[in-house]
Short mmCIF file of C-alpha atoms in Angstrom, two decimals:
data_model
loop_
_atom_site.label_atom_id
_atom_site.label_comp_id
_atom_site.label_asym_id
_atom_site.label_seq_id
_atom_site.Cartn_x
_atom_site.Cartn_y
_atom_site.Cartn_z
CA UNK A 1 105.76 96.73 101.19
CA UNK A 2 103.81 99.77 100.06
CA UNK A 3 100.07 99.95 99.51
CA UNK A 4 100.82 100.23 95.78
CA UNK A 5 103.12 97.23 95.49
CA UNK A 6 101.01 94.96 97.70
CA UNK A 7 97.70 95.82 96.05
CA UNK A 8 99.20 95.53 92.60
CA UNK A 9 100.79 92.17 93.44
CA UNK A 10 97.62 90.76 94.93
CA UNK A 11 95.51 91.82 91.98
CA UNK A 12 97.91 90.03 89.65
CA UNK A 13 97.11 86.82 91.61
CA UNK A 14 99.98 87.15 94.02
CA UNK A 15 99.25 88.31 96.75
CA UNK A 16 104.80 74.00 114.96
CA UNK A 17 103.36 74.89 118.29
CA UNK A 18 99.73 75.93 118.25
CA UNK A 19 99.32 79.25 120.01
CA UNK A 20 96.11 79.57 122.02
CA UNK A 21 94.65 81.11 125.12
CA UNK A 22 93.53 84.62 125.95
CA UNK A 23 95.38 87.68 124.69
CA UNK A 24 97.20 89.26 127.61
CA UNK A 25 96.95 92.80 128.90
CA UNK A 26 100.47 93.47 127.60
CA UNK A 27 99.41 92.40 124.11
CA UNK A 28 96.51 94.84 124.30
CA UNK A 29 98.75 97.71 125.45
CA UNK A 30 97.70 99.95 122.54
CA UNK A 31 93.97 99.97 121.74
CA UNK A 32 92.64 99.83 118.19
CA UNK A 33 91.75 103.14 116.64
CA UNK A 34 88.13 104.27 116.83
CA UNK A 35 85.83 103.52 113.92
CA UNK A 36 86.59 105.47 110.78
CA UNK A 37 82.86 105.95 110.34
CA UNK A 38 82.58 108.21 113.37
CA UNK A 39 81.80 111.80 112.41
CA UNK A 40 84.46 114.45 112.68
CA UNK A 41 84.68 118.19 112.19
CA UNK A 42 85.79 119.41 108.77
CA UNK A 43 89.20 120.14 110.28
CA UNK A 44 90.47 118.87 113.60
CA UNK A 45 91.72 121.75 115.72
CA UNK A 46 95.43 121.32 116.43
CA UNK A 47 97.22 123.90 118.55
CA UNK A 48 100.42 125.49 117.24
CA UNK A 49 103.51 123.55 118.31
CA UNK A 50 106.81 125.26 119.00
CA UNK A 51 108.78 122.45 117.32
CA UNK A 52 106.75 122.44 114.11
CA UNK A 53 109.01 121.75 111.11
CA UNK A 54 112.25 122.15 113.07
CA UNK A 55 115.38 120.55 111.68
CA UNK A 56 118.27 118.71 113.32
CA UNK A 57 120.40 121.84 113.03
CA UNK A 58 117.73 123.93 114.76
CA UNK A 59 117.41 121.38 117.55
CA UNK A 60 121.19 121.44 118.04
CA UNK A 61 121.22 125.22 118.07
CA UNK A 62 118.46 125.21 120.67
CA UNK A 63 120.35 122.79 122.92
CA UNK A 64 123.63 124.64 122.43
CA UNK A 65 122.06 127.96 123.41
CA UNK A 66 120.34 126.47 126.44
CA UNK A 67 116.83 127.13 125.14
CA UNK A 68 116.25 123.40 125.11
CA UNK A 69 117.73 120.30 126.64
CA UNK A 70 117.47 116.80 125.22
CA UNK A 71 115.08 116.02 128.06
CA UNK A 72 112.85 119.03 127.36
CA UNK A 73 112.72 118.10 123.67
CA UNK A 74 111.58 114.60 124.57
CA UNK A 75 108.95 116.03 126.89
CA UNK A 76 107.66 118.35 124.17
CA UNK A 77 107.49 115.60 121.56
CA UNK A 78 105.83 113.20 124.00
CA UNK A 79 103.24 115.86 124.71
CA UNK A 80 102.63 116.23 120.99
CA UNK A 81 102.06 112.49 120.68
CA UNK A 82 99.68 112.59 123.63
CA UNK A 83 97.64 115.39 122.06
CA UNK A 84 97.32 114.00 118.54
CA UNK A 85 97.78 110.26 118.47
CA UNK A 86 94.79 108.83 120.37
CA UNK A 87 92.97 112.13 120.87
CA UNK A 88 92.24 115.01 118.49
CA UNK A 89 92.83 113.76 114.95
CA UNK A 90 93.67 110.29 116.40
CA UNK A 91 96.49 109.60 113.95
CA UNK A 92 97.49 106.25 115.52
CA UNK A 93 101.09 106.72 114.39
CA UNK A 94 102.88 105.59 117.56
CA UNK A 95 102.52 102.15 119.13
CA UNK A 96 104.49 102.98 122.26
CA UNK A 97 106.83 105.56 123.73
CA UNK A 98 110.16 104.67 125.29
CA UNK A 99 109.83 104.57 129.10
CA UNK A 100 113.58 105.18 129.36
CA UNK A 101 113.71 108.17 126.98
CA UNK A 102 113.75 110.90 129.62
CA UNK A 103 116.47 109.25 131.66
CA UNK A 104 118.61 108.69 128.55
CA UNK A 105 118.05 112.32 127.55
CA UNK A 106 119.11 113.58 130.97
CA UNK A 107 122.30 111.53 130.75
CA UNK A 108 123.06 112.96 127.33
CA UNK A 109 122.46 116.47 128.66
CA UNK A 110 125.04 115.82 131.36
CA UNK A 111 127.48 114.52 128.77
CA UNK A 112 126.98 117.60 126.61
CA UNK A 113 127.70 119.83 129.59
CA UNK A 114 130.85 117.95 130.59
CA UNK A 115 132.31 116.79 127.28
CA UNK A 116 130.41 118.51 124.49
CA UNK A 117 128.18 116.97 121.84
CA UNK A 118 129.14 113.74 120.11
CA UNK A 119 127.94 115.11 116.78
CA UNK A 120 124.83 116.31 114.94
CA UNK A 121 122.61 113.58 116.42
CA UNK A 122 123.47 114.22 120.08
CA UNK A 123 120.26 114.56 122.10
CA UNK A 124 117.98 114.34 119.06
CA UNK A 125 114.83 112.23 119.53
CA UNK A 126 114.12 109.74 116.74
CA UNK A 127 111.12 107.49 116.12
CA UNK A 128 111.66 104.02 114.66
CA UNK A 129 109.33 101.49 113.07
CA UNK A 130 108.03 98.71 115.31
CA UNK A 131 109.84 96.02 113.33
CA UNK A 132 113.26 97.29 114.47
CA UNK A 133 114.53 95.54 117.58
CA UNK A 134 115.41 97.36 120.79
CA UNK A 135 116.68 95.44 123.81
CA UNK A 136 115.01 97.78 126.28
CA UNK A 137 111.63 98.39 127.86
CA UNK A 138 109.84 98.61 124.53
CA UNK A 139 108.47 95.74 122.50
CA UNK A 140 109.33 94.80 118.91
CA UNK A 141 106.24 93.23 117.35
CA UNK A 142 105.89 94.27 113.68
CA UNK A 143 102.47 95.48 114.82
CA UNK A 144 101.29 91.96 115.62
CA UNK A 145 99.80 90.70 118.85
CA UNK A 146 101.56 87.40 118.13
CA UNK A 147 104.97 88.92 118.98
CA UNK A 148 103.84 90.78 122.11
CA UNK A 149 106.12 89.76 124.96
CA UNK A 150 108.93 88.53 122.71
CA UNK A 151 112.48 89.56 123.54
CA UNK A 152 115.26 90.23 121.03
CA UNK A 153 118.80 89.29 122.04
CA UNK A 154 120.17 92.77 121.35
CA UNK A 155 119.46 96.10 119.71
CA UNK A 156 119.27 96.13 115.93
CA UNK A 157 122.59 97.29 114.51
CA UNK A 158 121.11 100.56 113.28
CA UNK A 159 119.80 101.21 116.80
CA UNK A 160 123.31 100.62 118.14
CA UNK A 161 124.53 103.19 115.62
CA UNK A 162 121.87 105.71 116.65
CA UNK A 163 122.65 105.30 120.35
CA UNK A 164 126.38 105.65 119.68
CA UNK A 165 125.68 108.91 117.81
CA UNK A 166 123.80 110.24 120.85
CA UNK A 167 120.29 109.95 119.42
CA UNK A 168 117.38 109.10 121.72
CA UNK A 169 114.95 106.37 120.64
CA UNK A 170 111.71 108.19 121.50
CA UNK A 171 109.36 105.35 120.62
CA UNK A 172 108.09 102.78 118.13
CA UNK A 173 105.81 103.68 115.25
CA UNK A 174 102.76 101.87 113.93
CA UNK A 175 103.00 100.08 110.60
CA UNK A 176 101.11 97.89 108.21
CA UNK A 177 101.25 94.68 110.23
CA UNK A 178 104.09 92.33 109.27
CA UNK A 179 105.23 95.08 106.87
CA UNK A 180 102.08 94.54 104.77
CA UNK A 181 103.01 90.96 103.89
CA UNK A 182 100.00 89.19 105.34
CA UNK A 183 96.88 89.69 103.22
CA UNK A 184 96.12 90.23 99.55
CA UNK A 185 93.61 92.99 100.41
CA UNK A 186 95.00 94.73 103.47
CA UNK A 187 94.57 98.36 104.46
CA UNK A 188 97.97 100.09 104.61
CA UNK A 189 98.70 101.45 108.06
CA UNK A 190 96.60 98.92 110.00
CA UNK A 191 98.04 96.63 112.65
CA UNK A 192 96.57 94.52 115.40
CA UNK A 193 98.52 96.45 118.03
CA UNK A 194 98.18 99.94 116.64
CA UNK A 195 94.90 100.06 114.72
CA UNK A 196 94.48 102.14 111.57
CA UNK A 197 96.89 105.04 111.11
CA UNK A 198 95.52 108.13 109.39
CA UNK A 199 97.10 110.54 106.94
CA UNK A 200 97.48 113.95 108.67
CA UNK A 201 96.80 115.81 105.42
CA UNK A 202 93.35 114.23 105.07
CA UNK A 203 92.23 111.93 107.85
CA UNK A 204 90.20 109.64 105.60
CA UNK A 205 93.21 108.98 103.35
CA UNK A 206 95.82 106.25 103.64
CA UNK A 207 99.18 107.03 105.20
CA UNK A 208 100.49 104.33 102.84
CA UNK A 209 102.61 101.47 103.99
CA UNK A 210 104.24 99.75 105.46
CA UNK A 211 106.25 102.46 107.24
CA UNK A 212 102.98 104.31 107.69
CA UNK A 213 103.41 105.26 111.32
CA UNK A 214 106.84 106.77 110.75
CA UNK A 215 105.49 108.72 107.79
CA UNK A 216 102.55 110.11 109.77
CA UNK A 217 104.61 110.82 112.89
CA UNK A 218 107.33 112.81 111.15
CA UNK A 219 104.83 114.68 108.95
CA UNK A 220 102.83 115.61 112.08
CA UNK A 221 105.98 116.73 113.94
CA UNK A 222 106.11 114.01 116.59
CA UNK A 223 109.89 114.14 116.04
CA UNK A 224 112.25 115.69 113.53
CA UNK A 225 113.45 112.40 112.07
CA UNK A 226 112.36 108.78 111.78
CA UNK A 227 113.36 105.39 110.46
CA UNK A 228 111.30 103.18 108.18
CA UNK A 229 112.02 99.93 106.38
CA UNK A 230 111.33 98.88 102.82
CA UNK A 231 111.02 95.79 100.69
CA UNK A 232 109.33 97.56 97.78
CA UNK A 233 107.99 101.06 98.39
CA UNK A 234 107.59 100.98 102.16
CA UNK A 235 109.85 103.97 102.80
CA UNK A 236 109.28 105.89 99.59
CA UNK A 237 105.51 105.48 99.27
CA UNK A 238 104.56 106.69 102.79
CA UNK A 239 107.14 109.46 102.42
CA UNK A 240 105.45 110.55 99.20
CA UNK A 241 101.99 110.37 100.78
CA UNK A 242 103.10 112.41 103.81
CA UNK A 243 105.20 115.11 102.07
CA UNK A 244 108.50 113.74 103.38
CA UNK A 245 111.97 112.98 102.11
CA UNK A 246 112.52 109.22 102.18
CA UNK A 247 115.73 107.39 101.31
CA UNK A 248 115.68 103.70 100.40
CA UNK A 249 119.41 102.90 100.38
CA UNK A 250 121.41 100.46 98.31
CA UNK A 251 121.06 96.97 99.74
CA UNK A 252 123.90 96.58 102.23
CA UNK A 253 124.44 100.24 103.09
CA UNK A 254 122.29 99.90 106.24
CA UNK A 255 122.33 96.67 108.23
CA UNK A 256 119.16 94.59 108.51
CA UNK A 257 120.24 92.62 111.60
CA UNK A 258 117.59 92.92 114.27
CA UNK A 259 114.83 93.94 111.83
CA UNK A 260 111.79 91.69 111.40
CA UNK A 261 112.28 90.57 107.79
CA UNK A 262 110.34 89.97 104.62
CA UNK A 263 113.11 89.15 102.16
CA UNK A 264 116.89 89.47 102.42
CA UNK A 265 117.27 90.14 98.69
CA UNK A 266 115.28 93.40 98.97
CA UNK A 267 114.89 94.47 102.62
CA UNK A 268 116.56 97.60 103.93
CA UNK A 269 115.94 100.39 106.44
CA UNK A 270 116.32 104.09 105.79
CA UNK A 271 115.57 107.69 106.80
CA UNK A 272 112.18 109.38 106.68
CA UNK A 273 112.58 113.12 107.36
CA UNK A 274 111.19 116.52 106.42
CA UNK A 275 114.33 117.74 104.64
CA UNK A 276 117.03 116.25 102.47
CA UNK A 277 119.66 117.63 104.86
CA UNK A 278 118.20 115.78 107.83
CA UNK A 279 117.87 112.59 105.76
CA UNK A 280 121.54 112.85 104.77
CA UNK A 281 122.61 113.32 108.40
CA UNK A 282 120.51 110.36 109.51
CA UNK A 283 121.75 108.12 106.68
CA UNK A 284 125.34 108.89 107.64
CA UNK A 285 124.59 107.90 111.24
CA UNK A 286 122.98 104.52 110.53
CA UNK A 287 125.12 103.19 107.67
CA UNK A 288 128.06 100.90 108.34
CA UNK A 289 129.45 97.39 108.09
CA UNK A 290 127.85 94.86 110.43
CA UNK A 291 129.27 91.37 110.95
CA UNK A 292 125.72 90.08 111.52
CA UNK A 293 124.61 91.19 108.05
CA UNK A 294 126.97 89.94 105.36
CA UNK A 295 125.45 92.20 102.71
CA UNK A 296 126.96 95.25 104.43
CA UNK A 297 130.47 94.07 103.56
CA UNK A 298 129.90 95.20 99.99
CA UNK A 299 129.68 98.83 101.18
CA UNK A 300 133.35 99.01 102.15
CA UNK A 301 135.11 101.73 100.18
CA UNK A 302 131.97 102.70 98.29
CA UNK A 303 130.33 105.25 100.55
CA UNK A 304 131.38 108.60 102.01
CA UNK A 305 131.71 109.19 105.72
CA UNK A 306 129.24 112.08 105.58
CA UNK A 307 126.45 112.39 103.04
CA UNK A 308 125.96 116.06 103.88
CA UNK A 309 129.04 116.74 101.73
CA UNK A 310 126.74 116.12 98.75
CA UNK A 311 124.34 118.94 99.62
CA UNK A 312 124.87 121.30 96.67
CA UNK A 313 122.27 123.90 95.79
CA UNK A 314 123.64 123.87 92.22
CA UNK A 315 123.64 120.09 92.05
CA UNK A 316 121.26 119.88 89.06
CA UNK A 317 123.53 121.84 86.73
CA UNK A 318 124.77 119.55 83.95
CA UNK A 319 123.17 116.43 85.47
CA UNK A 320 121.83 113.95 82.91
CA UNK A 321 118.40 112.84 84.07
CA UNK A 322 116.25 110.26 82.30
CA UNK A 323 112.46 110.05 82.39
CA UNK A 324 111.10 106.46 82.32
CA UNK A 325 107.73 107.51 80.91
CA UNK A 326 106.50 104.01 80.12
CA UNK A 327 104.89 102.46 83.23
CA UNK A 328 105.74 105.34 85.57
CA UNK A 329 103.85 108.27 84.07
CA UNK A 330 100.31 108.52 82.73
CA UNK A 331 98.33 106.80 85.49
CA UNK A 332 97.10 109.98 87.22
CA UNK A 333 96.34 113.36 85.69
CA UNK A 334 97.02 115.01 89.07
CA UNK A 335 100.39 113.34 89.42
CA UNK A 336 101.37 114.02 85.80
CA UNK A 337 100.59 117.72 86.16
CA UNK A 338 102.86 117.98 89.18
CA UNK A 339 105.55 115.90 87.44
CA UNK A 340 105.63 118.15 84.37
CA UNK A 341 106.08 121.17 86.63
CA UNK A 342 108.92 119.35 88.41
CA UNK A 343 110.61 118.51 85.10
CA UNK A 344 110.45 122.18 84.16
CA UNK A 345 112.25 123.04 87.41
CA UNK A 346 114.94 120.45 86.70
CA UNK A 347 115.54 121.98 83.26
CA UNK A 348 115.51 125.54 84.61
CA UNK A 349 118.27 124.64 87.05
CA UNK A 350 120.55 123.16 84.46
CA UNK A 351 119.63 119.48 84.23
CA UNK A 352 119.84 117.77 80.84
CA UNK A 353 116.60 115.85 80.42
CA UNK A 354 116.50 112.69 78.31
CA UNK A 355 112.85 112.10 77.50
CA UNK A 356 111.92 109.31 77.29
CA UNK A 357 114.46 107.02 78.91
CA UNK A 358 112.31 103.97 79.44
CA UNK A 359 113.30 100.91 81.46
CA UNK A 360 112.75 98.18 78.89
CA UNK A 361 112.03 95.47 81.48
CA UNK A 362 109.65 97.47 83.69
CA UNK A 363 106.61 95.40 84.63
CA UNK A 364 108.17 92.17 83.37
CA UNK A 365 109.45 90.85 86.71
CA UNK A 366 106.52 91.57 89.03
CA UNK A 367 105.43 87.93 89.31
CA UNK A 368 108.97 86.66 89.89
CA UNK A 369 109.46 89.37 92.52
CA UNK A 370 106.50 88.07 94.48
CA UNK A 371 107.69 84.47 94.09
CA UNK A 372 111.06 85.40 95.61
CA UNK A 373 109.41 87.30 98.45
CA UNK A 374 107.25 84.32 99.36
CA UNK A 375 110.22 81.98 99.53
CA UNK A 376 112.46 84.36 101.45
CA UNK A 377 109.70 85.43 103.83
CA UNK A 378 109.27 81.93 105.19
CA UNK A 379 113.02 81.30 105.50
CA UNK A 380 113.99 84.72 106.85
CA UNK A 381 111.10 85.11 109.30
CA UNK A 382 111.65 81.62 110.71
CA UNK A 383 115.33 82.46 111.23
CA UNK A 384 114.48 85.77 112.94
CA UNK A 385 111.96 84.14 115.28
CA UNK A 386 114.35 81.32 116.15
CA UNK A 387 116.95 83.90 117.21
CA UNK A 388 114.74 85.68 119.74
CA UNK A 389 115.64 85.28 123.40
CA UNK A 390 112.00 84.48 124.12
CA UNK A 391 108.87 84.51 121.98
CA UNK A 392 105.35 83.07 122.03
CA UNK A 393 105.80 82.20 118.33
CA UNK A 394 108.84 80.57 116.74
CA UNK A 395 107.77 79.92 113.14
CA UNK A 396 105.57 81.30 110.41
CA UNK A 397 103.27 78.34 111.04
CA UNK A 398 102.93 79.48 114.68
CA UNK A 399 101.95 82.98 113.53
CA UNK A 400 99.31 81.63 111.16
CA UNK A 401 97.91 79.51 113.98
CA UNK A 402 97.93 82.49 116.38
CA UNK A 403 96.05 84.66 113.91
CA UNK A 404 93.43 81.96 113.38
CA UNK A 405 93.00 81.48 117.14
CA UNK A 406 92.66 85.25 117.68
CA UNK A 407 90.81 86.16 114.50
CA UNK A 408 88.57 88.77 116.11
CA UNK A 409 91.61 90.80 117.20
CA UNK A 410 94.03 90.03 114.36
CA UNK A 411 91.74 89.49 111.37
CA UNK A 412 88.63 91.67 111.85
CA UNK A 413 88.99 93.17 108.36
CA UNK A 414 91.29 90.97 106.26
CA UNK A 415 93.04 87.64 106.40
CA UNK A 416 96.50 86.11 106.00
CA UNK A 417 96.50 84.76 102.46
CA UNK A 418 100.09 85.80 101.75
CA UNK A 419 101.32 84.08 104.89
CA UNK A 420 99.63 80.84 103.93
CA UNK A 421 101.12 81.07 100.43
CA UNK A 422 104.59 81.58 101.90
CA UNK A 423 104.16 78.68 104.32
CA UNK A 424 103.68 76.31 101.37
CA UNK A 425 107.07 77.21 99.89
CA UNK A 426 110.08 74.95 100.22
CA UNK A 427 113.72 75.78 101.00
CA UNK A 428 115.83 78.39 99.20
CA UNK A 429 117.58 75.63 97.27
CA UNK A 430 114.50 74.95 95.14
CA UNK A 431 114.95 75.62 91.39
CA UNK A 432 111.79 77.76 91.26
CA UNK A 433 113.24 80.20 93.77
CA UNK A 434 116.70 80.32 92.23
CA UNK A 435 115.26 80.88 88.77
CA UNK A 436 113.00 83.70 89.95
CA UNK A 437 115.82 85.39 91.87
CA UNK A 438 118.17 85.24 88.88
CA UNK A 439 115.43 86.69 86.65
CA UNK A 440 114.79 89.53 89.10
CA UNK A 441 118.42 90.55 89.28
CA UNK A 442 119.02 90.29 85.54
CA UNK A 443 115.90 92.23 84.53
CA UNK A 444 116.10 94.92 87.21
CA UNK A 445 119.86 95.47 86.99
CA UNK A 446 121.76 94.59 83.79
CA UNK A 447 118.71 94.71 81.51
CA UNK A 448 116.89 97.36 83.56
CA UNK A 449 118.32 100.34 85.44
CA UNK A 450 121.93 99.76 84.39
CA UNK A 451 120.98 99.31 80.73
CA UNK A 452 119.05 102.55 80.38
CA UNK A 453 121.63 104.52 82.38
CA UNK A 454 124.44 103.14 80.19
CA UNK A 455 122.51 103.87 77.00
CA UNK A 456 121.90 107.53 77.79
CA UNK A 457 124.87 108.12 80.14
CA UNK A 458 122.54 109.11 82.96
CA UNK A 459 123.23 110.32 86.47
CA UNK A 460 119.73 109.38 87.65
CA UNK A 461 116.22 108.43 86.63
CA UNK A 462 113.30 110.59 87.74
CA UNK A 463 109.60 109.77 87.94
CA UNK A 464 106.60 110.47 90.16
CA UNK A 465 106.78 108.33 93.28
CA UNK A 466 103.10 107.31 93.35
CA UNK A 467 99.48 108.40 93.21
CA UNK A 468 98.07 110.89 95.69
CA UNK A 469 97.01 108.86 98.76
CA UNK A 470 93.80 106.86 98.29
CA UNK A 471 90.84 106.58 100.66
CA UNK A 472 91.15 104.21 103.61
CA UNK A 473 88.92 101.19 103.04
CA UNK A 474 88.96 98.59 105.81
CA UNK A 475 86.32 96.52 104.02
CA UNK A 476 87.91 96.12 100.60
CA UNK A 477 91.49 97.01 101.39
CA UNK A 478 93.79 99.23 99.33
CA UNK A 479 92.57 99.84 95.79
CA UNK A 480 94.24 98.32 92.75
CA UNK A 481 95.37 100.24 89.71
CA UNK A 482 97.55 103.30 89.58
CA UNK A 483 101.30 103.33 89.50
CA UNK A 484 104.45 103.43 91.55
CA UNK A 485 108.08 103.89 90.54
CA UNK A 486 109.39 101.90 93.51
CA UNK A 487 109.82 98.42 92.02
CA UNK A 488 112.89 98.66 89.72
CA UNK A 489 115.18 100.01 92.44
CA UNK A 490 113.61 97.78 95.09
CA UNK A 491 114.18 94.56 93.16
CA UNK A 492 117.64 95.64 91.99
CA UNK A 493 118.66 96.63 95.53
CA UNK A 494 119.53 100.11 94.23
CA UNK A 495 118.96 103.47 95.95
CA UNK A 496 115.79 105.52 95.64
CA UNK A 497 115.02 108.96 97.11
CA UNK A 498 111.66 110.71 97.13
CA UNK A 499 111.18 114.46 97.74
CA UNK A 500 107.91 116.45 98.00
CA UNK A 501 106.71 117.39 94.50
CA UNK A 502 103.51 119.20 95.42
CA UNK A 503 99.90 118.64 96.35
CA UNK A 504 96.76 117.51 94.52
CA UNK A 505 93.63 118.71 96.32
CA UNK A 506 95.70 119.02 99.48
CA UNK A 507 97.15 115.50 99.13
CA UNK A 508 100.95 115.11 98.95
CA UNK A 509 102.79 113.57 96.00
CA UNK A 510 106.54 112.90 95.78
CA UNK A 511 109.17 112.98 93.05
CA UNK A 512 111.56 110.01 92.87
CA UNK A 513 115.27 110.02 92.04
CA UNK A 514 116.81 106.57 91.58
CA UNK A 515 119.88 105.07 89.96
CA UNK A 516 122.80 102.68 90.21
CA UNK A 517 124.06 100.87 93.31
CA UNK A 518 125.95 103.07 95.78
CA UNK A 519 124.85 106.30 94.05
CA UNK A 520 123.28 107.82 97.18
CA UNK A 521 125.67 110.79 97.12
CA UNK A 522 124.62 111.69 93.57
CA UNK A 523 120.93 111.23 94.29
CA UNK A 524 121.16 113.31 97.47
CA UNK A 525 122.86 116.10 95.51
CA UNK A 526 120.10 116.12 92.87
CA UNK A 527 117.27 115.80 95.38
CA UNK A 528 118.68 118.59 97.55
CA UNK A 529 119.01 120.97 94.61
CA UNK A 530 115.42 120.24 93.57
CA UNK A 531 114.16 120.64 97.14
CA UNK A 532 115.94 123.99 97.54
CA UNK A 533 114.58 125.23 94.20
CA UNK A 534 110.98 124.37 95.07
CA UNK A 535 110.49 124.22 98.88
CA UNK A 536 107.21 122.34 98.41
CA UNK A 537 107.02 120.68 101.82
CA UNK A 538 104.28 122.10 104.04
CA UNK A 539 102.92 120.97 107.39
CA UNK A 540 99.66 118.97 107.49
CA UNK A 541 96.27 120.60 107.96
CA UNK A 542 94.56 117.63 109.67
CA UNK A 543 91.59 118.07 107.33
CA UNK A 544 88.75 115.56 107.38
CA UNK A 545 89.13 114.88 103.66
CA UNK A 546 90.79 116.15 100.50
CA UNK A 547 90.10 119.73 99.50
CA UNK A 548 87.78 120.37 96.51
#
């Protein structure tokens, strides 16, 4: 979940074996970040990095020419993490690096020399969120000390896809613990294992959540590409707050097997990159039908083999784009100013703007969304834990007990109110759950996105992604108020892409393109054309705070 969705939910009144004993050295592998109150220079000095802002194509060109090898790229990126993550600006974006990365890279270098590259991902390092399972030397903990030492039975399906494409899993990124589904007043980007991640554009600002570590890492050039996961806003919000391109795919385009869940009706994984082109390449690599995730069967015959075919610099010409002003504009003067400039660019490049094109049901299924998430969280998380090869916790009740027994490490700033609410829910056959789920689908799909797109014959809806990133507050948690355009597509299970829209006082803000199920190709075309017309992405300054 994003900082926006979780704080908004909680402020609308949302929100077994006992595990005991000392926390082991392995659980404490990554120390908590230093106190945010410690003084820092106005701008942390960060040396120039030769891989700043490089793309997949540039990495491939470098390996093809012999300037780089996959191993040397891993070494450079690992050095970057070492310089910035626990030292310097102390971004706390990476929980652990892959101890096998250099050996894997060397093997891929040998394969390139003997057989040629497998494709555009061959030898490219990628960072993935620490709720995505890898059956290797790394852990998969969702940021929680409770899952330290657990073993998944296999790689997540999307990891299998990445390895098959020749990508190198460089490491696991920090996140809002349990994907920000633990407390009603959490701080996005904080986990028991990783501490508090910082936004590289202003170190006192939130990286947003829950894919906060991936957002920070890719923005700060720890790798060219990364993977996040989303239930409602957890790819798109941190992408917006870190000047990235984030793609939340249609439910079923990317398998969820091997990903620590919140809710099967909304969960998905997706790319977080610095360019639309790289996001399209990465999405092509990780999508596919997986027998272990039945939802992926619906993607058969509905998706292209290569999303880069949609990259059209003239893609806005003649496109019918609707603006859902009600609910998704008007909450921030800074965001609105940037949005109006973006709309002018869309018009200038040939888009037909329908203004307004409001989603009639927006804001009317927030409570039922949270009800569904609570029910599915208990059922889905229990199923995931039961399927682990080994684990110190096997149920949600075990996790709650672990957190209580280790409160000083796991709950120094906020509690686990959402977990306790979920634990009280019954099975997924209960009428309350079924009624809420049916309401969500009806209001977000037929009466929501589909209705407004049918009415105005739209290709996409466009709105600001979110506020500029707020201040980190470990005492009170993320602030309430503000807006986010993530919920309609998240609840519907429809695609959503965010692209950098500009900066407010040095703080990034994104522009969202969302629409019908399986419309990724259309959204990528529109987002790419906008990106090429504006080129608003810029590297972070590692400033202490927002500029005046």
